[in-house]
Amino acid sequence: MQFLQDIQAEMLKRGVCVTLTVKLPVTKRLYQESDLTFMSRIQASTANVHILYGDIRALISVDISVEFFLTMGKVWVMASKWDIVVWLWRNYQYVLAFYFAIQEINQDPHLLPNKSLGFQLYNALASEQYTLWSALYWLTGDHSMIPNYSCQTRSKSVVVLAGTSSVFSAGIATILELYKIPQLTYGPFDSTLNDKKQFPSLYQMATSDSSLVHAMISLLLHFGWTWVGLLVSDDVKGEQFNQDIRAEMVKSGVCLAFALKLPEIRTKYEINDIHFLYLVSISSANVHILYSNIRSVFTNEHLGKYYLTLGKVWLMTAKWDIVVDETQHMLHSFHGGFSFSPHKGKIPGLNTFLKTANPSNYPEDFYFSGLWFHFFRCLPSGSGCGNIGVCPPNVSLEFSPGHIDMLTVSDSSYFVYNAVYAVAHALHRVFLEKIEMGFPEDTAQPLILPWQLHPLLRTTQFTNNAGDHVSLHKATPHQAHYDIHNIVNFPAGLLVMVNIGKFSSGSGHDQGLVIREDLIEWPVAFKETPTSVCSQSCGPGFRKMPEEGRAVCCYTCVSCAEGEISNQTDAEQCIQCLEHEYPHRERTHCLLRLETFLALEDSLGMALACMALSLSVVTAAVLGIFVKHQDTPIVKANNRTLSYMLLISLLLCFLCSFLFIGRPNTATCLLRQITFALVFTLAVSAVLAKTITVVLAFKAMKPGRTMRRLLVSGAPNVVIPICVLIQLTLCGIWLATSPPFVDTDAHSEHGHIILLCNEGSITAFYCVLGFLGSLALGTFTVAFLARKLPDTFNEAKFLTFSMLVFCSVWVTFLPVYQSSKGKVMVAVEVFSILASGVGLLGCIFVPKCYVILLLPEKNSLKPFRNTHSKSSS
């Protein structure tokens, strides 16, 4: 009013005249007769410029008015603060489902017989500003909207069916509760609206979507999507969903790439829209979960077109009907996505009704005519809309624009259908109770107060015509069933929701996801099933190593350590192979290790055995030669008994090599080192005794000397038992404390398990070797000092060379033995035994055998006597 006074005053000053003045109501009902009168006055006006200061939604009650203005050629001057309304024609299906339910009930002879349901329809604007105004206007029936006053001549409705927005439902519930008027909502389930202390008169037709989280997680796991983005509405139910799905993600190993909260109500353009799209575009997640009104994602067409290049897979709930209408860019953005909706049966006759319904059947519904004109640019005959074209007789909603599917029943339309039947069943029970109480006259002219329906609505349960159980008592346990649809948008703007699977949840293990992947149409950016992971899967042979500071789904693949394998994808830990197994080269499975030892069948084992056997035969032959020629000077010269003892010990040394060849067992492990130590102690001590004999023989040439007595008494031979006894004592202590045993080595050779003899006590082993080494070193020293004695039959030089070879072999043996593994180590020891034995045999006895066999003339005392007699004369 203030604006009208100001602008009329200003026009008067400036000489501008007013040809038409109209006051517009803030809130309008579904249809007012003044609409056409108002448009006719504008059309008939000679003024081509019109000034608008008011909400455009109060000016244009139906879309047909907009189409009218397009042909009039008028210039409009408006205040920019009033946003231009966009009509959501897809939502008109709620009205058609409502009509169908009313029609079925009124024709049903068993439900409310002889009675007809009446109704009033209001277009509830999706705005907090107009929520209370709409409710007050309905209650008062006048634009004055004075609470607790009614200007209607007809009685008000006893039940309100409110829309899809929980914000709207909660807003009008505050006023309706004052009058105890039942409110049935056909929007998505909201836990806050289920609070009976705050909303005792509100009933939700939708069932709880607590299983929706499990359905979405099951689909993510089915395709291996473990890296997703999350967008939820910035309200209580969005926060509840956020908490539920995060908890389930932690259990299932799914991680969040990002999480955003979207406001339910947004302005036309906000600066954080660009920030939102930037986060989505740079995210490595190819799958996004949307739990919010889709209109809060895209606020204008520019941003929607920008998003076309991102190629993401969206998982969303179908309870938020996809709002496309004139902003068809949204269709492309969600192409290839998935929509979850509660399973609903097919309502018999509803599809036929939607195909045959037209505005001529509901002439009082001006919105239906507006929808018809918007779709087909014509109206049915008899609509009374002036020069607007008449539609052909075969036009129906079946041929509506492709991006607005009027024939596929939405969740909210299904809930509207059930809500009408719930009210009808409650009213039916009211009339039955009155008849049972003996007041049939009340049923003829019924006066039902709204509060009387509450007890009946709370307990209303029935099976609808689709075969689904409907109950307004939400405490009743139920099994959740969800239909999964694939959103497919064709280039011509045709939107199709293809049912590609279902999800059922229940108690225990009664949960299941069924998907038909052959029916799925993916976004255009993907040629095959897309992946959405933070890190690529670690194949068999690798394990996951978490990256510090990042989600558990972000990791680095590292190869399993030595001796470990992983036989599955994305293994958290590698598995250690058993002792008798070893990992495959790719470390994907364990292989049985092959047992290995110095076997007689091996070439190395065969060669050593042949060498040992040959040397044993040679030693026995030498012994035979010495026995045969035992009375010759060369045999008798250096203690014949010691020579026999040395040859026998060497024979035993060569034969003890066979204890090292073959499969180790307890007996061989106990005997091999002990036998080796004792026979070599015997051999070296025999060499020492021979050396001492040589020294004493030349020192005892002067009569009466003590050395002669020692030589005659056989004192040098005492050295042998003393040395053997000491070594025997050391071996006895070794066997008593920590004897050798059969052991395995699974680490020295890849793919093999080595059978070996563990020495038990390493200290005892090296004590035995140390004593043997000390004995050999002492023998070498004595032999070295006696090397310059007369050498007619003297073997001091041969003893010196033999011990030099012996010591050289065993000094070389120690480092080679320590650096060898497996059967090579055993072969080294066998070779050292044979080499040292050959050194003693060759250096001491080969020269003697040469003289005995090839130079017998030197094996006589005659040359020695002749030389001695010449020197005497």
PDB file of C-alpha atoms in Angstrom, residues 502-616:
ATOM      1  CA  LYS A 502      16.810 -54.642  -5.398  1.00  0.00           C
ATOM      2  CA  PHE A 503      17.965 -54.785  -1.816  1.00  0.00           C
ATOM      3  CA  SER A 504      16.258 -56.556   1.066  1.00  0.00           C
ATOM      4  CA  SER A 505      17.230 -56.218   4.685  1.00  0.00           C
ATOM      5  CA  GLY A 506      16.007 -58.047   7.734  1.00  0.00           C
ATOM      6  CA  SER A 507      17.168 -59.583  10.961  1.00  0.00           C
ATOM      7  CA  GLY A 508      20.255 -61.764  11.115  1.00  0.00           C
ATOM      8  CA  HIS A 509      21.783 -62.664   7.785  1.00  0.00           C
ATOM      9  CA  ASP A 510      18.610 -62.097   5.793  1.00  0.00           C
ATOM     10  CA  GLN A 511      20.139 -59.379   3.698  1.00  0.00           C
ATOM     11  CA  GLY A 512      20.731 -59.453   0.011  1.00  0.00           C
ATOM     12  CA  LEU A 513      21.620 -57.319  -2.967  1.00  0.00           C
ATOM     13  CA  VAL A 514      20.584 -58.368  -6.449  1.00  0.00           C
ATOM     14  CA  ILE A 515      22.024 -56.391  -9.389  1.00  0.00           C
ATOM     15  CA  ARG A 516      21.647 -56.897 -13.131  1.00  0.00           C
ATOM     16  CA  GLU A 517      24.821 -55.288 -14.432  1.00  0.00           C
ATOM     17  CA  ASP A 518      23.892 -55.911 -18.061  1.00  0.00           C
ATOM     18  CA  LEU A 519      21.106 -53.320 -17.771  1.00  0.00           C
ATOM     19  CA  ILE A 520      23.260 -50.565 -16.301  1.00  0.00           C
ATOM     20  CA  GLU A 521      24.032 -47.477 -18.366  1.00  0.00           C
ATOM     21  CA  TRP A 522      27.153 -45.737 -17.046  1.00  0.00           C
ATOM     22  CA  PRO A 523      27.971 -42.009 -17.395  1.00  0.00           C
ATOM     23  CA  VAL A 524      29.409 -41.044 -20.756  1.00  0.00           C
ATOM     24  CA  ALA A 525      32.871 -40.576 -19.250  1.00  0.00           C
ATOM     25  CA  PHE A 526      33.161 -44.313 -18.574  1.00  0.00           C
ATOM     26  CA  LYS A 527      33.349 -47.049 -21.189  1.00  0.00           C
ATOM     27  CA  GLU A 528      33.129 -49.796 -18.564  1.00  0.00           C
ATOM     28  CA  THR A 529      32.312 -50.202 -14.908  1.00  0.00           C
ATOM     29  CA  PRO A 530      33.981 -47.210 -13.230  1.00  0.00           C
ATOM     30  CA  THR A 531      36.347 -47.524 -10.320  1.00  0.00           C
ATOM     31  CA  SER A 532      36.402 -45.269  -7.300  1.00  0.00           C
ATOM     32  CA  VAL A 533      39.333 -46.024  -5.034  1.00  0.00           C
ATOM     33  CA  CYS A 534      41.915 -43.870  -3.312  1.00  0.00           C
ATOM     34  CA  SER A 535      44.663 -46.357  -4.153  1.00  0.00           C
ATOM     35  CA  GLN A 536      44.711 -49.123  -6.712  1.00  0.00           C
ATOM     36  CA  SER A 537      44.278 -52.616  -5.332  1.00  0.00           C
ATOM     37  CA  CYS A 538      47.349 -54.472  -4.161  1.00  0.00           C
ATOM     38  CA  GLY A 539      47.547 -57.741  -6.023  1.00  0.00           C
ATOM     39  CA  PRO A 540      48.663 -61.084  -4.603  1.00  0.00           C
ATOM     40  CA  GLY A 541      52.242 -60.952  -3.436  1.00  0.00           C
ATOM     41  CA  PHE A 542      51.807 -57.453  -1.997  1.00  0.00           C
ATOM     42  CA  ARG A 543      50.329 -55.987   1.145  1.00  0.00           C
ATOM     43  CA  LYS A 544      48.850 -52.613   1.975  1.00  0.00           C
ATOM     44  CA  MET A 545      50.957 -50.105   3.874  1.00  0.00           C
ATOM     45  CA  PRO A 546      48.813 -47.190   5.158  1.00  0.00           C
ATOM     46  CA  GLU A 547      49.885 -43.689   4.258  1.00  0.00           C
ATOM     47  CA  GLU A 548      50.411 -41.535   7.303  1.00  0.00           C
ATOM     48  CA  GLY A 549      47.848 -38.814   7.786  1.00  0.00           C
ATOM     49  CA  ARG A 550      45.406 -40.155   5.171  1.00  0.00           C
ATOM     50  CA  ALA A 551      42.326 -42.365   5.216  1.00  0.00           C
ATOM     51  CA  VAL A 552      42.736 -46.107   5.628  1.00  0.00           C
ATOM     52  CA  CYS A 553      41.714 -46.572   1.993  1.00  0.00           C
ATOM     53  CA  CYS A 554      44.817 -44.666   0.921  1.00  0.00           C
ATOM     54  CA  TYR A 555      47.852 -46.884   1.036  1.00  0.00           C
ATOM     55  CA  THR A 556      51.001 -47.966  -0.749  1.00  0.00           C
ATOM     56  CA  CYS A 557      51.508 -51.474  -2.076  1.00  0.00           C
ATOM     57  CA  VAL A 558      54.684 -53.100  -0.792  1.00  0.00           C
ATOM     58  CA  SER A 559      56.032 -56.516  -1.638  1.00  0.00           C
ATOM     59  CA  CYS A 560      55.858 -59.211   1.005  1.00  0.00           C
ATOM     60  CA  ALA A 561      59.040 -59.750   2.971  1.00  0.00           C
ATOM     61  CA  GLU A 562      61.327 -62.724   2.478  1.00  0.00           C
ATOM     62  CA  GLY A 563      59.576 -65.920   3.459  1.00  0.00           C
ATOM     63  CA  GLU A 564      56.070 -64.348   3.307  1.00  0.00           C
ATOM     64  CA  ILE A 565      53.253 -64.494   0.765  1.00  0.00           C
ATOM     65  CA  SER A 566      49.817 -62.986   0.180  1.00  0.00           C
ATOM     66  CA  ASN A 567      47.313 -64.968  -1.845  1.00  0.00           C
ATOM     67  CA  GLN A 568      44.529 -62.383  -1.998  1.00  0.00           C
ATOM     68  CA  THR A 569      43.923 -58.875  -3.234  1.00  0.00           C
ATOM     69  CA  ASP A 570      44.376 -55.984  -0.800  1.00  0.00           C
ATOM     70  CA  ALA A 571      45.921 -58.140   1.924  1.00  0.00           C
ATOM     71  CA  GLU A 572      46.448 -56.301   5.191  1.00  0.00           C
ATOM     72  CA  GLN A 573      49.268 -58.596   6.264  1.00  0.00           C
ATOM     73  CA  CYS A 574      51.429 -61.155   4.522  1.00  0.00           C
ATOM     74  CA  ILE A 575      51.400 -64.785   5.620  1.00  0.00           C
ATOM     75  CA  GLN A 576      54.569 -66.481   6.806  1.00  0.00           C
ATOM     76  CA  CYS A 577      55.332 -69.716   4.994  1.00  0.00           C
ATOM     77  CA  LEU A 578      55.855 -72.808   7.104  1.00  0.00           C
ATOM     78  CA  GLU A 579      59.354 -73.986   7.924  1.00  0.00           C
ATOM     79  CA  HIS A 580      59.293 -76.659   5.247  1.00  0.00           C
ATOM     80  CA  GLU A 581      57.894 -74.264   2.622  1.00  0.00           C
ATOM     81  CA  TYR A 582      59.220 -71.288   0.708  1.00  0.00           C
ATOM     82  CA  PRO A 583      57.450 -68.470  -1.190  1.00  0.00           C
ATOM     83  CA  HIS A 584      56.911 -68.553  -4.920  1.00  0.00           C
ATOM     84  CA  ARG A 585      58.985 -66.066  -6.900  1.00  0.00           C
ATOM     85  CA  GLU A 586      55.953 -63.782  -7.155  1.00  0.00           C
ATOM     86  CA  ARG A 587      55.171 -64.482  -3.479  1.00  0.00           C
ATOM     87  CA  THR A 588      51.597 -65.503  -4.160  1.00  0.00           C
ATOM     88  CA  HIS A 589      51.758 -68.975  -2.625  1.00  0.00           C
ATOM     89  CA  CYS A 590      54.075 -71.279  -0.721  1.00  0.00           C
ATOM     90  CA  LEU A 591      55.913 -74.151  -2.343  1.00  0.00           C
ATOM     91  CA  LEU A 592      57.183 -77.284  -0.637  1.00  0.00           C
ATOM     92  CA  ARG A 593      60.922 -77.100  -0.073  1.00  0.00           C
ATOM     93  CA  LEU A 594      63.084 -79.853  -1.553  1.00  0.00           C
ATOM     94  CA  GLU A 595      65.276 -81.644   0.958  1.00  0.00           C
ATOM     95  CA  THR A 596      68.958 -81.435   0.106  1.00  0.00           C
ATOM     96  CA  PHE A 597      72.104 -82.950   1.597  1.00  0.00           C
ATOM     97  CA  LEU A 598      75.414 -84.341   0.378  1.00  0.00           C
ATOM     98  CA  ALA A 599      73.928 -87.474  -1.122  1.00  0.00           C
ATOM     99  CA  LEU A 600      75.880 -90.313  -2.586  1.00  0.00           C
ATOM    100  CA  GLU A 601      73.792 -89.962  -5.753  1.00  0.00           C
ATOM    101  CA  ASP A 602      74.974 -86.380  -6.300  1.00  0.00           C
ATOM    102  CA  SER A 603      77.956 -85.865  -8.553  1.00  0.00           C
ATOM    103  CA  LEU A 604      79.826 -84.103  -5.762  1.00  0.00           C
ATOM    104  CA  GLY A 605      79.007 -86.789  -3.255  1.00  0.00           C
ATOM    105  CA  MET A 606      79.913 -89.514  -5.749  1.00  0.00           C
ATOM    106  CA  ALA A 607      83.277 -87.870  -6.532  1.00  0.00           C
ATOM    107  CA  LEU A 608      84.201 -87.529  -2.867  1.00  0.00           C
ATOM    108  CA  ALA A 609      83.125 -91.094  -2.149  1.00  0.00           C
ATOM    109  CA  CYS A 610      85.229 -92.399  -5.014  1.00  0.00           C
ATOM    110  CA  MET A 611      88.190 -90.375  -3.813  1.00  0.00           C
ATOM    111  CA  ALA A 612      87.778 -91.680  -0.278  1.00  0.00           C
ATOM    112  CA  LEU A 613      87.446 -95.243  -1.473  1.00  0.00           C
ATOM    113  CA  SER A 614      90.467 -94.937  -3.787  1.00  0.00           C
ATOM    114  CA  LEU A 615      92.622 -93.432  -1.078  1.00  0.00           C
ATOM    115  CA  SER A 616      91.502 -96.125   1.317  1.00  0.00           C
TER     116      SER A 616
END
